[in-house]
Amino acid sequence: MTLIQKIKSGKIPESVKKVALAESIDAELLAYKISTGNIAIVQNKKRKHIQPVGIGEGLKTKVNANIGTSENQDDTKFELDKLRLCEQVKADTVMDLSTGRNLIETRKKILEKSSIPVGTVPIYQCAVKSKEKNQDILSMTTEDMFKAVEGQAEEGVDFMTIHCGINRKSVAALHRSERVMDVVSRGGAFTIGWMIKHDKENPFFESFDRLLDIAKKYEITLSLGDGMRPGAIADASDEAQFSELSVLAELVRQSREASVQVIVEGPGHMPLDQITTNVKIQKQLTDGAPFYVLGPLVTDIAPGYDHITGAIGGAIAASVGADFLCYVTPQEHLGLPQLSDVKEGIIASRIAAHAADIVKKVPKAKEADLEMSKARKELDWKTQEKISLDPEKIQKQSKKKPANLDACTMCGSLCSMKLISQYLGNENVDQCV
Amino acid sequence: MTLIQKIKSGKIPESVKKVALAESIDAELLAYKISTGNIAIVQNKKRKHIQPVGIGEGLKTKVNANIGTSENQDDTKFELDKLRLCEQVKADTVMDLSTGRNLIETRKKILEKSSIPVGTVPIYQCAVKSKEKNQDILSMTTEDMFKAVEGQAEEGVDFMTIHCGINRKSVAALHRSERVMDVVSRGGAFTIGWMIKHDKENPFFESFDRLLDIAKKYEITLSLGDGMRPGAIADASDEAQFSELSVLAELVRQSREASVQVIVEGPGHMPLDQITTNVKIQKQLTDGAPFYVLGPLVTDIAPGYDHITGAIGGAIAASVGADFLCYVTPQEHLGLPQLSDVKEGIIASRIAAHAADIVKKVPKAKEADLEMSKARKELDWKTQEKISLDPEKIQKQSKKKPANLDACTMCGSLCSMKLISQYLGNENVDQCV
């Protein structure tokens, strides 16, 4: 039985109890929202030892970090260092997007070491393996594609991005859209290229039932990919994007009928004032399926700072209902991310997630800010360190300037908080007013 | 005659023509909006040699960077280095918030060197000078306060923050508000402390006419300070804040009657869903006075990353009408900003400003993104460098990995853009659809 089936049969499975505890919410309410498809719990049946992660309505906004080898940085050990960093800096999930030579080995090691859910994009493996065999990236067969999915499920992958919203109709829409950047999703590009090369419908769309069967068997959460996500401000909210989204909405319905957990992926590059509308449309079309966004990046002109452009978009998206933020590192659009980029990317996304959680009234969100403000007023640096999203920043500061730490930024003896406590804290205030 | 009086007499002053050119807008429309108080041009009569900067409705969102000496980092030369950096990284204005020993000398050097408008908070000088004389920060007289304003106007300061919205009534509101953080504005704390100590009304409120006379004489833009700005998420949008804002709205009316240019300062720390409402209230109460916000910072729990929390809030604020963003550096709430912090702070604010300008339909804003996207598709790194908010990031990358620069982040030979051009660019697409 799948998680949803168990819940429908009246049980509260262990993973639901664990997530309820972690989120400080009622387990029965959580179970109900999983059964209606408004929340997904990401955890492969084979990985009962990890902490399951809940994504969706009323829960903390989650953050995913992408790691993985590539042609030009092909070192599994380095990716395991990144994984450790992701756990330290509190990413909620990682996706292994390896495209290096030993990507299966890399994934197995990541699955072995990771204490948080691991996602993948199985078509990457098909492309890399095709290339290894005969130099053509897109020579994989339909069988290869499903075998990659099933193999990864068997290994323990917890969630998978499948670009099943790409079909002949959405490709036609893409063609009509006359985009500046066409397709920036790699999985999307593989899928579209494959369809054109082989003159066939997308197997993941055409045989979606087969995907559902695998997902059921292993309790994979399907992350319905947005291969048509806009990769430029100029391309946002066009026919191609919404054409794919409407296919995904139909596949969400089919997944729910099959009691398979599903989340939906979204943009991308997008002007800030289109984000709220996009989230609301996704929620409306999918009847509240969890929404997993990449960014959105609110401008194209800040390479080197796309963790910031993504944090702006992510905060807005999450504040109006997006549930899951894929991080963007400062190296986006520039090169391959190093450890410091991974950290910067995760913290920026966690800031966006937390800023949104205050608005969403997620349990314990604004309470953290209140506790921080109180500690700030008391100049209590130990407590500030404890609550801070990156305690290291305060630790480093206190090592550098211990003498300076009883005063605020730039203020010294002119500290407004000290001054105001002196005057506002005493009885004279009543004489003044 | 003031700028507004000249415009009302039918002239288009030189500074208006310069700003119109810089903003790609019509000079007559600009002049009209200055006359109605919806736009201010920041430039002291004594500094005709600098490029005047327009702030307000329909113009590019501007970014201010704070610099200045302090007790613990009291080196004028270092602040001049920061000034140069501000100009390089394209801050639109700087504020000299010096509180070091030779703050008058420091300010004179900054005014001498700066090619962009310079703002100050004159009451800082009063506090520092009081302290030098007799160890009590708040021993200055009313005369000292106005003399500081007039002296700085005479030196050429282009705009000044005056906390004239603080009066007995707004202090009473503050007392009722039971804030976590009371007052985090230093000028606000000086003013409130002074009022309580001397049991007097705020001179800048009580004798606002005298301020207007100085502003008229030198064409100072008055920046009506928000001494009551919330310094904690928990304190946002309370009675104290709005009580001060309503006083400021009345002073905006008086400034317009006197043909004095005026902008209004705003929060602060604030949950992100309150930002739009706050901007709309400010615009409503002040009949569209230019709005200058500090942040807003959308969470308290990210010390070390407040340039990001501020960029999130600033982008939202500016997208719904805020006109002028005061930068926040990564050192906010931690310590004194170094050169790298100044740069990070300016770029983060410029990202927020530009993301908003796309939404505001500011001339040439989204066109930059379009040009960047086209260059990105062509893998044309030279053009990307030219358009980028921080060209250095691309320069550094191209020095590090020259061989890698014809592929996107992480993709290598699996570049989606190359692949999709190959397949989508040819005639086969019609067979597919």
PDB file of C-alpha atoms in Angstrom, chain A residues 66-80 82 95-104 106-107 110 124 128 131-132 186 190 335-338, chain B residues 401 404 407-415:
ATOM      1  CA  ASN A  66      21.404  20.690  -6.081  1.00  0.00           C
ATOM      2  CA  ILE A  67      24.701  18.856  -6.029  1.00  0.00           C
ATOM      3  CA  GLY A  68      26.356  16.379  -8.387  1.00  0.00           C
ATOM      4  CA  THR A  69      29.334  15.725 -10.589  1.00  0.00           C
ATOM      5  CA  SER A  70      29.718  17.098 -14.094  1.00  0.00           C
ATOM      6  CA  GLU A  71      32.068  16.654 -17.024  1.00  0.00           C
ATOM      7  CA  ASN A  72      34.297  19.459 -15.822  1.00  0.00           C
ATOM      8  CA  GLN A  73      34.176  18.798 -12.103  1.00  0.00           C
ATOM      9  CA  ASP A  74      33.929  15.046 -11.827  1.00  0.00           C
ATOM     10  CA  ASP A  75      34.856  14.142  -8.261  1.00  0.00           C
ATOM     11  CA  THR A  76      32.480  12.111  -6.119  1.00  0.00           C
ATOM     12  CA  LYS A  77      34.380  12.940  -2.960  1.00  0.00           C
ATOM     13  CA  PHE A  78      33.838  16.657  -3.559  1.00  0.00           C
ATOM     14  CA  GLU A  79      30.110  16.087  -3.984  1.00  0.00           C
ATOM     15  CA  LEU A  80      30.049  14.168  -0.708  1.00  0.00           C
ATOM     16  CA  LYS A  82      28.906  19.314  -0.544  1.00  0.00           C
ATOM     17  CA  MET A  95      19.053  16.627  -5.599  1.00  0.00           C
ATOM     18  CA  ASP A  96      21.873  14.660  -7.145  1.00  0.00           C
ATOM     19  CA  LEU A  97      22.162  16.050 -10.661  1.00  0.00           C
ATOM     20  CA  SER A  98      25.369  14.189 -11.484  1.00  0.00           C
ATOM     21  CA  THR A  99      26.394  13.934 -15.097  1.00  0.00           C
ATOM     22  CA  GLY A 100      29.960  12.784 -14.492  1.00  0.00           C
ATOM     23  CA  ARG A 101      31.441   9.537 -15.651  1.00  0.00           C
ATOM     24  CA  ASN A 102      30.565   7.391 -12.639  1.00  0.00           C
ATOM     25  CA  LEU A 103      27.225   8.938 -11.922  1.00  0.00           C
ATOM     26  CA  ILE A 104      25.633   5.710 -10.679  1.00  0.00           C
ATOM     27  CA  THR A 106      28.197   8.801  -7.129  1.00  0.00           C
ATOM     28  CA  ARG A 107      24.467   8.511  -6.544  1.00  0.00           C
ATOM     29  CA  ILE A 110      25.144  10.067  -1.845  1.00  0.00           C
ATOM     30  CA  TYR A 124      20.254  12.743 -17.055  1.00  0.00           C
ATOM     31  CA  VAL A 128      25.104  10.363 -20.068  1.00  0.00           C
ATOM     32  CA  LYS A 131      26.723   9.486 -24.845  1.00  0.00           C
ATOM     33  CA  GLU A 132      29.158   6.978 -23.347  1.00  0.00           C
ATOM     34  CA  ARG A 186      18.276  20.410 -19.257  1.00  0.00           C
ATOM     35  CA  PHE A 190      16.711  16.248 -23.552  1.00  0.00           C
ATOM     36  CA  GLY A 335      30.301  28.343 -13.704  1.00  0.00           C
ATOM     37  CA  LEU A 336      30.358  25.339 -11.414  1.00  0.00           C
ATOM     38  CA  PRO A 337      29.488  25.884  -7.754  1.00  0.00           C
ATOM     39  CA  GLN A 338      32.130  25.450  -5.076  1.00  0.00           C
TER      40      GLN A 338
ATOM     41  CA  LYS B 401      38.178  29.128 -16.646  1.00  0.00           C
ATOM     42  CA  ASN B 404      34.782  26.571 -19.912  1.00  0.00           C
ATOM     43  CA  ALA B 407      28.981  26.310 -21.789  1.00  0.00           C
ATOM     44  CA  CYS B 408      26.401  27.148 -19.148  1.00  0.00           C
ATOM     45  CA  THR B 409      26.594  26.445 -15.430  1.00  0.00           C
ATOM     46  CA  MET B 410      27.162  22.791 -14.711  1.00  0.00           C
ATOM     47  CA  CYS B 411      26.251  21.608 -18.198  1.00  0.00           C
ATOM     48  CA  GLY B 412      29.376  21.096 -20.256  1.00  0.00           C
ATOM     49  CA  SER B 413      28.503  19.199 -23.438  1.00  0.00           C
ATOM     50  CA  LEU B 414      25.030  18.615 -21.998  1.00  0.00           C
ATOM     51  CA  CYS B 415      24.147  22.293 -22.461  1.00  0.00           C
TER      52      CYS B 415
END
